Amino acid sequence: MDLEYGEEYEAFRKTVKAFLEAWPLQGDEARLPIEEQEALFRKRGIEAGFVYRNVPKKYGGSEQPHDAIKDQIIQQEFHRVGAPRDLATQAAGMLVPTLLEFGTEAQKERYIPPALEGTEIWCQGYSEPGSGSDLASLQCSGRLEGDEWVLNGQKIWTSGAQRAHMMFGLFRTEPDAPKHAGISYLLVPMDRSGIEVRPLRELSGGFEFNEVFFDDVRIPAGNIVGERGQGWAVSRATLVHERNLIANPFLMREAFDDLVALARERKRGGRPAIEDPWIRQRLVEIEGYVRASETSNMLQFTAAHRGEFEKAMRPMMMNKVFSTDTMQRIMKCAYDLLGGDGLLAPLEEELDTWARTTTPTGWVLQYLFSMGPAIAGGTTHIQLNIIGERSYGLPRDLRKSG
Ligand SMILES: Cc1cc2nc3c(=O)[nH]c(=O)nc-3n(C[C@H](O)[C@H](O)[C@H](O)COP(=O)(O)OP(=O)(O)OC[C@H]3O[C@@H](n4cnc5c(N)ncnc54)[C@H](O)[C@@H]3O)c2cc1C
């Protein structure tokens, strides 16, 4: 595999680096609240053609020709300087690509610009108490009455619902159709009467998850993406983007570097832990996984660069499984290195941050958090089933009929 990008791309890298010299912001701008600083960064990134490159200008994107190598260089450089990580929110990273593929012109014009600007926050309403892996069995209903959908039922594990303005969700609108064909993808304003959001406390002590209840909630009939009963196909598009968001090789490398620093800093038997053969062995093993994940990511990106999207799918699905597994190995090793400090509870002010893992309580938080991504967006077991069935033609998993 040729890992050199060539002259043209290295010149492009220089332009990205030059742009990033203005981050973090300086002077008066550095005193703005962090959300405003990030909004400024995003706006300038769009103007410079580095942010939201696949989105047409008329919807607020920077509309650049598809180039996977440039995308990769931008990701690398943005990551290197710690540029805002909220560029790929559920709205920008999942809803927007879905609307670009399935939305009407009016929906694209109405919803994409505020989603990119971050002024309209979205949450994802898929999972229900009885429907997670077997999502197609979902029961939350949408009944068309005149020019309105009437929604009833319950969603669960809805990340960020407590601050969301809108939800993209799946509702059973065709109760008599076979289960996959009875679902529609609806856009729900969260301020409608009949919606109740109840927070759920997480392992870490934070409140990011919610239950969302719908009691005769009325939304306009036009708030449907795709056709009635086509929601399953539309939601699959969103999930592909979600799995891609979860598998981030740069975060993994960064966490591994932090783990090595921690092993140098912590003591075992009066000496730096990194000198302990058992710890060294674990670090080497984990680095093997990190490098394997990076290579797999390169395979995905090479296939995408060549326009071979089908070929990119297999490493993409594997990347979600292996990157979440590797992150867990990194965090478990760090947790073991912490010894008694591992019993400290994460601090209140750390719960909402994506800061690098440098404090003991920050490591505890990341250790607890590392369990979630292997479940979110489809569990590891489900991913392995999909890889086995679709990529290797293995016999299908046993399924309930319907
Ligand atoms: C961090 C995080 C964020 C999330 N955010 C959201 C969100 O914003 N919106 C949303 O809608 N949902 C969200 N979820 C929910 C997530 O999509 C579900 O948790 C996930 O799909 C699994 O569903 P479940 O929890 O009902 O588990 P279940 O489906 O009940 O699975 C339980 C166990 O059984 C295994 N299992 C199930 N079926 C099979 C099978 N056929 N073969 C082998 N093993 C199987 C699973 O792998 C798992 O280990 C989030 C979850 C997490 C952890």
Tab-separated table of C-alpha atoms and ligand atoms in Angstrom:
chain	number	residue	atom	x	y	z
A	1	MET	CA	0.000	0.000	0.000
A	2	ASP	CA	1.422	3.388	-1.012
A	3	LEU	CA	1.028	5.723	1.960
A	4	GLU	CA	2.544	8.768	0.220
A	5	TYR	CA	-0.059	11.232	-1.008
A	6	GLY	CA	2.091	12.904	-3.679
A	7	GLU	CA	3.014	16.534	-4.370
A	8	GLU	CA	-0.423	17.842	-5.274
A	9	TYR	CA	-1.896	16.550	-2.037
A	10	GLU	CA	0.984	17.682	0.140
A	11	ALA	CA	0.462	21.182	-1.328
A	12	PHE	CA	-3.194	20.865	-0.355
A	13	ARG	CA	-2.114	19.831	3.163
A	14	LYS	CA	-0.165	23.095	3.414
A	15	THR	CA	-3.293	25.121	2.643
A	16	VAL	CA	-5.179	23.220	5.359
A	17	LYS	CA	-2.354	23.840	7.835
A	18	ALA	CA	-2.293	27.542	6.932
A	19	PHE	CA	-6.050	27.749	7.562
A	20	LEU	CA	-5.647	26.031	10.919
A	21	GLU	CA	-3.069	28.538	12.130
A	22	ALA	CA	-6.100	30.634	13.040
A	23	TRP	CA	-7.280	27.947	15.500
A	24	PRO	CA	-7.508	28.286	18.481
A	25	LEU	CA	-8.912	31.775	17.909
A	26	GLN	CA	-6.867	34.734	19.124
A	27	GLY	CA	-7.531	38.132	20.742
A	28	ASP	CA	-11.124	39.230	21.329
A	29	GLU	CA	-12.468	36.152	19.521
A	30	ALA	CA	-10.757	33.874	22.066
A	31	ARG	CA	-12.912	35.449	24.779
A	32	LEU	CA	-16.206	34.477	23.087
A	33	PRO	CA	-18.164	31.546	24.575
A	34	ILE	CA	-16.795	28.277	23.167
A	35	GLU	CA	-19.996	27.578	21.143
A	36	GLU	CA	-19.573	30.922	19.355
A	37	GLN	CA	-15.902	30.216	18.698
A	38	GLU	CA	-16.820	26.866	17.193
A	39	ALA	CA	-19.563	28.424	15.073
A	40	LEU	CA	-17.027	30.947	13.717
A	41	PHE	CA	-14.565	28.161	12.979
A	42	ARG	CA	-17.267	26.198	11.157
A	43	LYS	CA	-18.317	29.207	9.079
A	44	ARG	CA	-14.732	29.953	8.043
A	45	GLY	CA	-14.120	26.259	7.346
A	46	ILE	CA	-17.073	26.226	4.954
A	47	GLU	CA	-15.865	29.401	3.203
A	48	ALA	CA	-12.388	27.879	2.815
A	49	GLY	CA	-13.861	24.677	1.340
A	50	PHE	CA	-12.681	22.373	4.147
A	51	VAL	CA	-15.921	21.702	5.998
A	52	TYR	CA	-19.113	20.000	4.734
A	53	ARG	CA	-17.502	19.457	1.346
A	54	ASN	CA	-20.187	17.087	0.058
A	55	VAL	CA	-23.038	19.549	0.705
A	56	PRO	CA	-24.117	21.920	-2.104
A	57	LYS	CA	-23.512	25.629	-1.501
A	58	LYS	CA	-27.209	26.397	-1.799
A	59	TYR	CA	-27.807	24.393	1.401
A	60	GLY	CA	-24.903	25.984	3.271
A	61	GLY	CA	-22.122	23.501	2.459
A	62	SER	CA	-18.854	24.151	0.645
A	63	GLU	CA	-19.645	21.942	-2.409
A	64	GLN	CA	-16.262	20.532	-3.349
A	65	PRO	CA	-15.607	17.725	-5.826
A	66	HIS	CA	-15.447	14.268	-4.175
A	67	ASP	CA	-11.835	13.556	-3.187
A	68	ALA	CA	-11.282	10.981	-0.434
A	69	ILE	CA	-7.590	11.876	-0.058
A	70	LYS	CA	-8.380	15.535	0.579
A	71	ASP	CA	-11.059	14.470	3.066
A	72	GLN	CA	-8.483	12.308	4.835
A	73	ILE	CA	-5.884	15.101	4.942
A	74	ILE	CA	-8.442	17.527	6.369
A	75	GLN	CA	-9.417	15.006	9.059
A	76	GLN	CA	-5.768	14.395	9.967
A	77	GLU	CA	-4.876	18.073	10.199
A	78	PHE	CA	-8.054	19.116	12.021
A	79	HIS	CA	-7.424	16.360	14.511
A	80	ARG	CA	-3.758	17.335	14.954
A	81	VAL	CA	-4.631	20.857	16.157
A	82	GLY	CA	-7.679	19.838	18.192
A	83	ALA	CA	-10.182	21.616	15.911
A	84	PRO	CA	-13.815	21.460	17.135
A	85	ARG	CA	-15.097	17.903	17.136
A	86	ASP	CA	-18.731	18.808	16.950
A	87	LEU	CA	-18.608	19.217	13.148
A	88	ALA	CA	-20.076	15.760	12.692
A	89	THR	CA	-23.103	16.013	14.988
A	90	GLN	CA	-26.065	13.669	14.612
A	91	ALA	CA	-27.560	16.420	12.468
A	92	ALA	CA	-24.613	17.152	10.190
A	93	GLY	CA	-23.187	13.644	10.170
A	94	MET	CA	-26.357	11.566	9.881
A	95	LEU	CA	-29.451	13.570	9.023
A	96	VAL	CA	-27.887	15.777	6.348
A	97	PRO	CA	-26.493	12.935	4.168
A	98	THR	CA	-29.869	11.201	4.513
A	99	LEU	CA	-31.793	14.291	3.415
A	100	LEU	CA	-29.392	14.789	0.507
A	101	GLU	CA	-30.241	11.263	-0.646
A	102	PHE	CA	-33.963	11.046	0.130
A	103	GLY	CA	-35.286	14.521	1.071
A	104	THR	CA	-37.498	16.790	-1.026
A	105	GLU	CA	-36.107	20.101	-2.253
A	106	ALA	CA	-38.177	21.947	0.355
A	107	GLN	CA	-36.837	19.699	3.160
A	108	LYS	CA	-33.247	20.237	2.070
A	109	GLU	CA	-33.695	24.012	1.982
A	110	ARG	CA	-35.475	24.126	5.316
A	111	TYR	CA	-33.430	21.704	7.409
A	112	ILE	CA	-29.861	21.432	6.085
A	113	PRO	CA	-28.572	25.019	6.638
A	114	PRO	CA	-29.464	25.210	10.382
A	115	ALA	CA	-28.234	21.630	10.876
A	116	LEU	CA	-24.824	22.612	9.495
A	117	GLU	CA	-24.709	25.892	11.399
A	118	GLY	CA	-25.535	23.992	14.578
A	119	THR	CA	-28.443	26.329	15.334
A	120	GLU	CA	-30.996	23.502	15.120
A	121	ILE	CA	-30.068	20.472	17.219
A	122	TRP	CA	-31.362	17.009	16.283
A	123	CYS	CA	-31.699	13.687	18.052
A	124	GLN	CA	-32.198	10.196	16.651
A	125	GLY	CA	-35.405	8.406	17.620
A	126	TYR	CA	-34.927	4.794	16.525
A	127	SER	CA	-34.579	2.487	19.580
A	128	GLU	CA	-37.536	1.449	21.720
A	129	PRO	CA	-37.689	-0.586	24.943
A	130	GLY	CA	-38.449	-3.776	22.969
A	131	SER	CA	-36.669	-2.891	19.718
A	132	GLY	CA	-32.932	-2.272	19.518
A	133	SER	CA	-31.051	-4.847	17.475
A	134	ASP	CA	-34.357	-6.034	16.031
A	135	LEU	CA	-35.272	-2.463	15.138
A	136	ALA	CA	-37.794	-3.431	12.475
A	137	SER	CA	-40.104	-4.696	15.240
A	138	LEU	CA	-40.605	-1.117	16.520
A	139	GLN	CA	-44.066	-0.209	17.791
A	140	CYS	CA	-44.152	3.617	18.081
A	141	SER	CA	-47.042	4.517	15.808
A	142	GLY	CA	-47.790	7.280	13.334
A	143	ARG	CA	-51.410	7.556	12.166
A	144	LEU	CA	-52.320	9.950	9.349
A	145	GLU	CA	-55.332	12.100	10.292
A	146	GLY	CA	-56.162	14.726	7.659
A	147	ASP	CA	-52.986	16.677	7.066
A	148	GLU	CA	-51.263	15.574	10.276
A	149	TRP	CA	-49.438	12.530	11.655
A	150	VAL	CA	-50.532	11.569	15.164
A	151	LEU	CA	-47.689	9.907	17.067
A	152	ASN	CA	-47.955	7.570	20.068
A	153	GLY	CA	-45.509	5.347	21.938
A	154	GLN	CA	-42.044	5.476	23.447
A	155	LYS	CA	-38.428	5.798	22.304
A	156	ILE	CA	-35.416	5.056	24.501
A	157	TRP	CA	-31.644	5.736	24.605
A	158	THR	CA	-32.287	8.957	22.682
A	159	SER	CA	-28.943	10.762	23.024
A	160	GLY	CA	-29.230	14.520	23.461
A	161	ALA	CA	-33.067	14.604	23.345
A	162	GLN	CA	-33.039	16.964	26.338
A	163	ARG	CA	-31.555	19.777	24.211
A	164	ALA	CA	-32.793	18.776	20.752
A	165	HIS	CA	-35.104	21.007	18.717
A	166	MET	CA	-35.968	18.194	16.296
A	167	MET	CA	-35.945	14.403	16.081
A	168	PHE	CA	-35.509	12.195	13.004
A	169	GLY	CA	-37.378	9.085	14.017
A	170	LEU	CA	-38.930	5.830	12.859
A	171	PHE	CA	-42.650	5.234	13.332
A	172	ARG	CA	-44.967	2.392	12.321
A	173	THR	CA	-47.344	4.023	9.876
A	174	GLU	CA	-48.534	0.913	7.993
A	175	PRO	CA	-49.569	-1.536	10.750
A	176	ASP	CA	-50.900	-4.115	8.263
A	177	ALA	CA	-47.749	-4.266	6.120
A	178	PRO	CA	-44.867	-6.746	6.799
A	179	LYS	CA	-42.700	-5.286	9.562
A	180	HIS	CA	-39.892	-3.793	7.423
A	181	ALA	CA	-42.403	-2.277	4.995
A	182	GLY	CA	-44.572	-0.658	7.660
A	183	ILE	CA	-42.177	2.026	8.888
A	184	SER	CA	-41.819	5.700	7.919
A	185	TYR	CA	-39.022	8.196	8.634
A	186	LEU	CA	-40.566	11.286	10.225
A	187	LEU	CA	-39.162	14.666	11.307
A	188	VAL	CA	-40.592	15.653	14.681
A	189	PRO	CA	-40.367	19.122	16.281
A	190	MET	CA	-39.555	18.417	19.941
A	191	ASP	CA	-41.636	21.331	21.260
A	192	ARG	CA	-44.970	19.730	20.254
A	193	SER	CA	-47.481	19.154	23.020
A	194	GLY	CA	-47.681	15.498	24.073
A	195	ILE	CA	-43.877	14.967	23.988
A	196	GLU	CA	-42.203	14.196	27.292
A	197	VAL	CA	-38.436	13.762	27.625
A	198	ARG	CA	-37.226	11.873	30.712
A	199	PRO	CA	-33.469	11.696	31.377
A	200	LEU	CA	-31.729	8.408	32.208
A	201	ARG	CA	-28.635	8.418	34.427
A	202	GLU	CA	-25.626	6.701	32.874
A	203	LEU	CA	-22.870	4.547	34.355
A	204	SER	CA	-20.581	7.608	34.343
A	205	GLY	CA	-23.067	9.703	36.325
A	206	GLY	CA	-23.972	11.865	33.304
A	207	PHE	CA	-27.370	12.374	31.674
A	208	GLU	CA	-26.966	12.065	27.927
A	209	PHE	CA	-29.615	9.400	27.297
A	210	ASN	CA	-33.347	9.881	27.508
A	211	GLU	CA	-36.669	8.187	27.207
A	212	VAL	CA	-39.040	10.098	24.922
A	213	PHE	CA	-42.791	9.578	25.249
A	214	PHE	CA	-45.357	10.507	22.578
A	215	ASP	CA	-48.984	10.996	23.558
A	216	ASP	CA	-51.136	12.018	20.570
A	217	VAL	CA	-48.374	14.271	19.230
A	218	ARG	CA	-49.410	16.043	16.032
A	219	ILE	CA	-46.922	16.943	13.276
A	220	PRO	CA	-47.531	18.047	9.663
A	221	ALA	CA	-48.098	15.275	7.110
A	222	GLY	CA	-45.257	16.716	5.017
A	223	ASN	CA	-42.679	15.864	7.721
A	224	ILE	CA	-41.920	12.516	6.110
A	225	VAL	CA	-38.640	11.695	4.351
A	226	GLY	CA	-39.124	9.313	1.422
A	227	GLU	CA	-42.439	7.552	0.870
A	228	ARG	CA	-44.794	6.010	3.426
A	229	GLY	CA	-43.427	2.610	4.427
A	230	GLN	CA	-39.986	3.407	2.969
A	231	GLY	CA	-38.508	4.405	6.345
A	232	TRP	CA	-36.460	1.237	6.671
A	233	ALA	CA	-34.435	2.011	3.527
A	234	VAL	CA	-34.070	5.656	4.564
A	235	SER	CA	-32.909	4.678	8.064
A	236	ARG	CA	-30.308	2.282	6.649
A	237	ALA	CA	-28.683	5.263	4.923
A	238	THR	CA	-28.505	7.115	8.256
A	239	LEU	CA	-26.990	4.089	10.010
A	240	VAL	CA	-24.184	3.739	7.470
A	241	HIS	CA	-23.191	7.313	8.265
A	242	GLU	CA	-23.490	6.680	12.015
A	243	ARG	CA	-21.162	3.657	11.889
A	244	ASN	CA	-18.665	5.689	9.911
A	245	LEU	CA	-18.785	8.425	12.568
A	246	ILE	CA	-18.150	5.951	15.375
A	247	ALA	CA	-15.054	4.422	13.736
A	248	ASN	CA	-12.490	7.211	14.121
A	249	PRO	CA	-8.855	6.002	13.762
A	250	PHE	CA	-7.438	9.362	14.855
A	251	LEU	CA	-9.215	9.235	18.210
A	252	MET	CA	-7.899	5.722	18.713
A	253	ARG	CA	-4.299	6.699	17.984
A	254	GLU	CA	-4.630	9.717	20.263
A	255	ALA	CA	-6.016	7.563	23.090
A	256	PHE	CA	-3.207	5.048	22.605
A	257	ASP	CA	-0.552	7.816	22.787
A	258	ASP	CA	-2.182	9.034	25.995
A	259	LEU	CA	-2.110	5.473	27.353
A	260	VAL	CA	1.638	5.192	26.686
A	261	ALA	CA	2.156	8.550	28.450
A	262	LEU	CA	0.126	7.242	31.393
A	263	ALA	CA	2.260	4.072	31.542
A	264	ARG	CA	5.381	6.259	31.733
A	265	GLU	CA	3.884	8.391	34.488
A	266	ARG	CA	2.317	5.745	36.791
A	267	LYS	CA	4.503	3.690	39.083
A	268	ARG	CA	4.444	-0.082	39.633
A	269	GLY	CA	6.760	-1.443	42.327
A	270	GLY	CA	8.439	1.992	42.586
A	271	ARG	CA	9.359	2.097	38.860
A	272	PRO	CA	7.550	3.547	35.828
A	273	ALA	CA	4.814	1.097	34.826
A	274	ILE	CA	6.100	1.063	31.241
A	275	GLU	CA	9.191	-0.814	32.485
A	276	ASP	CA	7.036	-3.673	33.743
A	277	PRO	CA	7.241	-6.526	31.150
A	278	TRP	CA	3.568	-7.388	31.661
A	279	ILE	CA	2.487	-3.807	30.884
A	280	ARG	CA	4.873	-3.596	27.920
A	281	GLN	CA	3.386	-6.807	26.551
A	282	ARG	CA	-0.128	-5.377	26.828
A	283	LEU	CA	0.901	-2.118	25.173
A	284	VAL	CA	2.540	-3.925	22.257
A	285	GLU	CA	-0.531	-6.093	21.806
A	286	ILE	CA	-2.840	-3.053	21.832
A	287	GLU	CA	-0.609	-1.174	19.396
A	288	GLY	CA	-0.989	-4.152	17.048
A	289	TYR	CA	-4.767	-3.627	17.146
A	290	VAL	CA	-4.381	0.129	16.655
A	291	ARG	CA	-2.182	-0.394	13.605
A	292	ALA	CA	-4.504	-3.058	12.198
A	293	SER	CA	-7.419	-0.641	12.563
A	294	GLU	CA	-5.461	2.141	10.888
A	295	THR	CA	-4.610	-0.178	7.996
A	296	SER	CA	-8.216	-1.258	7.669
A	297	ASN	CA	-9.222	2.391	7.641
A	298	MET	CA	-6.704	3.018	4.849
A	299	LEU	CA	-8.243	0.148	2.854
A	300	GLN	CA	-11.682	1.691	3.251
A	301	PHE	CA	-10.413	5.085	2.261
A	302	THR	CA	-8.431	3.745	-0.731
A	303	ALA	CA	-11.530	1.973	-2.046
A	304	ALA	CA	-13.621	5.110	-1.481
A	305	HIS	CA	-11.010	7.219	-3.285
A	306	ARG	CA	-11.248	4.912	-6.305
A	307	GLY	CA	-15.020	5.220	-6.246
A	308	GLU	CA	-15.323	1.509	-5.315
A	309	PHE	CA	-18.005	2.053	-2.705
A	310	GLU	CA	-19.111	-1.591	-2.516
A	311	LYS	CA	-15.513	-2.606	-1.846
A	312	ALA	CA	-15.268	0.092	0.844
A	313	MET	CA	-18.218	-1.414	2.725
A	314	ARG	CA	-16.416	-4.462	4.124
A	315	PRO	CA	-13.540	-2.589	5.845
A	316	MET	CA	-16.057	0.057	6.901
A	317	MET	CA	-18.171	-2.480	8.786
A	318	MET	CA	-15.056	-4.099	10.246
A	319	ASN	CA	-13.731	-0.711	11.340
A	320	LYS	CA	-16.747	-0.095	13.554
A	321	VAL	CA	-16.260	-3.455	15.282
A	322	PHE	CA	-12.500	-3.273	15.690
A	323	SER	CA	-12.157	0.400	16.572
A	324	THR	CA	-14.715	0.103	19.386
A	325	ASP	CA	-13.054	-3.114	20.609
A	326	THR	CA	-9.591	-1.508	20.498
A	327	MET	CA	-10.807	1.563	22.380
A	328	GLN	CA	-12.106	-0.761	25.089
A	329	ARG	CA	-8.693	-2.489	25.310
A	330	ILE	CA	-6.963	0.898	25.603
A	331	MET	CA	-9.318	2.097	28.325
A	332	LYS	CA	-9.194	-1.193	30.251
A	333	CYS	CA	-5.384	-1.089	30.300
A	334	ALA	CA	-5.479	2.552	31.480
A	335	TYR	CA	-8.010	1.636	34.136
A	336	ASP	CA	-5.729	-1.133	35.425
A	337	LEU	CA	-2.811	1.322	35.526
A	338	LEU	CA	-4.841	3.718	37.680
A	339	GLY	CA	-4.977	1.234	40.566
A	340	GLY	CA	-6.903	2.741	43.484
A	341	ASP	CA	-7.491	6.011	41.564
A	342	GLY	CA	-9.844	4.011	39.369
A	343	LEU	CA	-12.366	4.187	42.189
A	344	LEU	CA	-12.680	7.978	41.814
A	345	ALA	CA	-15.961	9.155	40.314
A	346	PRO	CA	-15.744	11.377	37.196
A	347	LEU	CA	-16.042	15.069	38.038
A	348	GLU	CA	-19.260	16.903	37.218
A	349	GLU	CA	-17.456	19.362	34.896
A	350	GLU	CA	-15.828	16.494	32.963
A	351	LEU	CA	-19.089	14.761	32.088
A	352	ASP	CA	-19.876	16.918	29.073
A	353	THR	CA	-16.407	17.289	27.586
A	354	TRP	CA	-14.467	15.488	24.911
A	355	ALA	CA	-11.184	16.626	26.433
A	356	ARG	CA	-8.087	14.435	26.044
A	357	THR	CA	-7.701	11.845	28.721
A	358	THR	CA	-5.075	13.250	31.075
A	359	THR	CA	-6.546	13.176	34.594
A	360	PRO	CA	-7.361	9.992	36.574
A	361	THR	CA	-11.045	10.895	36.667
A	362	GLY	CA	-10.945	11.667	32.928
A	363	TRP	CA	-9.604	8.141	32.349
A	364	VAL	CA	-12.346	6.658	34.536
A	365	LEU	CA	-14.926	8.541	32.480
A	366	GLN	CA	-13.439	7.354	29.183
A	367	TYR	CA	-13.241	3.780	30.507
A	368	LEU	CA	-16.940	3.837	31.352
A	369	PHE	CA	-17.795	5.591	28.095
A	370	SER	CA	-15.815	3.078	25.995
A	371	MET	CA	-18.497	0.443	26.578
A	372	GLY	CA	-21.161	2.427	24.723
A	373	PRO	CA	-19.888	2.756	21.134
A	374	ALA	CA	-19.730	-1.053	20.753
A	375	ILE	CA	-23.515	-1.007	21.305
A	376	ALA	CA	-24.539	2.269	19.622
A	377	GLY	CA	-25.382	2.182	15.922
A	378	GLY	CA	-25.763	-1.637	16.038
A	379	THR	CA	-23.986	-3.923	18.524
A	380	THR	CA	-20.770	-5.786	17.745
A	381	HIS	CA	-22.723	-9.071	17.528
A	382	ILE	CA	-25.061	-7.592	14.946
A	383	GLN	CA	-22.164	-6.116	12.956
A	384	LEU	CA	-20.432	-9.508	12.943
A	385	ASN	CA	-23.661	-11.116	11.700
A	386	ILE	CA	-23.884	-8.567	8.885
A	387	ILE	CA	-20.230	-9.009	7.913
A	388	GLY	CA	-20.597	-12.812	7.936
A	389	GLU	CA	-23.812	-12.825	5.909
A	390	ARG	CA	-23.206	-10.026	3.403
A	391	SER	CA	-19.444	-10.188	2.920
A	392	TYR	CA	-18.762	-13.885	3.310
A	393	GLY	CA	-22.078	-15.418	2.287
A	394	LEU	CA	-22.443	-17.344	5.559
A	395	PRO	CA	-25.888	-18.795	6.370
A	396	ARG	CA	-28.348	-16.246	7.697
A	397	ASP	CA	-28.864	-15.768	11.430
A	398	LEU	CA	-32.099	-17.253	12.812
A	399	ARG	CA	-34.782	-14.570	12.762
A	400	LYS	CA	-38.305	-14.257	14.007
A	401	SER	CA	-40.676	-14.225	11.021
A	402	GLY	CA	-42.539	-11.018	10.162
B	1	LIG	C1	-23.778	5.360	23.561
B	1	LIG	C2	-25.110	4.996	22.948
B	1	LIG	C3	-25.840	5.944	22.264
B	1	LIG	C4	-27.086	5.613	21.710
B	1	LIG	N1	-27.811	6.607	21.107
B	1	LIG	C5	-28.991	6.296	20.553
B	1	LIG	C6	-29.774	7.321	19.935
B	1	LIG	O1	-29.397	8.498	19.937
B	1	LIG	N2	-30.945	6.973	19.370
B	1	LIG	C7	-31.399	5.676	19.363
B	1	LIG	O2	-32.452	5.433	18.789
B	1	LIG	N3	-30.714	4.688	19.980
B	1	LIG	C8	-29.522	4.971	20.577
B	1	LIG	N4	-28.805	3.992	21.212
B	1	LIG	C9	-29.397	2.645	21.341
B	1	LIG	C10	-28.721	1.590	20.474
B	1	LIG	O3	-29.030	1.777	19.122
B	1	LIG	C11	-29.196	0.226	21.000
B	1	LIG	O4	-28.740	0.094	22.332
B	1	LIG	C12	-28.653	-0.931	20.147
B	1	LIG	O5	-29.231	-0.942	18.875
B	1	LIG	C13	-28.903	-2.294	20.839
B	1	LIG	O6	-30.229	-2.452	21.169
B	1	LIG	P1	-30.674	-2.887	22.656
B	1	LIG	O7	-29.985	-1.975	23.616
B	1	LIG	O8	-32.154	-2.941	22.682
B	1	LIG	O9	-30.047	-4.319	22.874
B	1	LIG	P2	-30.669	-5.711	22.387
B	1	LIG	O10	-31.053	-5.615	20.959
B	1	LIG	O11	-31.727	-6.128	23.359
B	1	LIG	O12	-29.406	-6.674	22.516
B	1	LIG	C14	-29.020	-7.256	23.764
B	1	LIG	C15	-27.826	-8.169	23.489
B	1	LIG	O13	-28.212	-9.240	22.613
B	1	LIG	C16	-27.354	-9.283	21.462
B	1	LIG	N5	-28.138	-9.660	20.273
B	1	LIG	C17	-29.353	-9.182	19.912
B	1	LIG	N6	-29.753	-9.736	18.755
B	1	LIG	C18	-28.758	-10.582	18.365
B	1	LIG	C19	-28.570	-11.452	17.239
B	1	LIG	N7	-29.487	-11.557	16.258
B	1	LIG	N8	-27.411	-12.164	17.179
B	1	LIG	C20	-26.464	-12.069	18.155
B	1	LIG	N9	-26.589	-11.280	19.240
B	1	LIG	C21	-27.721	-10.538	19.346
B	1	LIG	C22	-26.820	-7.861	21.325
B	1	LIG	O14	-25.586	-7.849	20.632
B	1	LIG	C23	-26.660	-7.460	22.797
B	1	LIG	O15	-25.460	-7.936	23.313
B	1	LIG	C24	-27.579	4.294	21.801
B	1	LIG	C25	-26.841	3.320	22.496
B	1	LIG	C26	-25.631	3.669	23.074
B	1	LIG	C27	-24.884	2.618	23.831
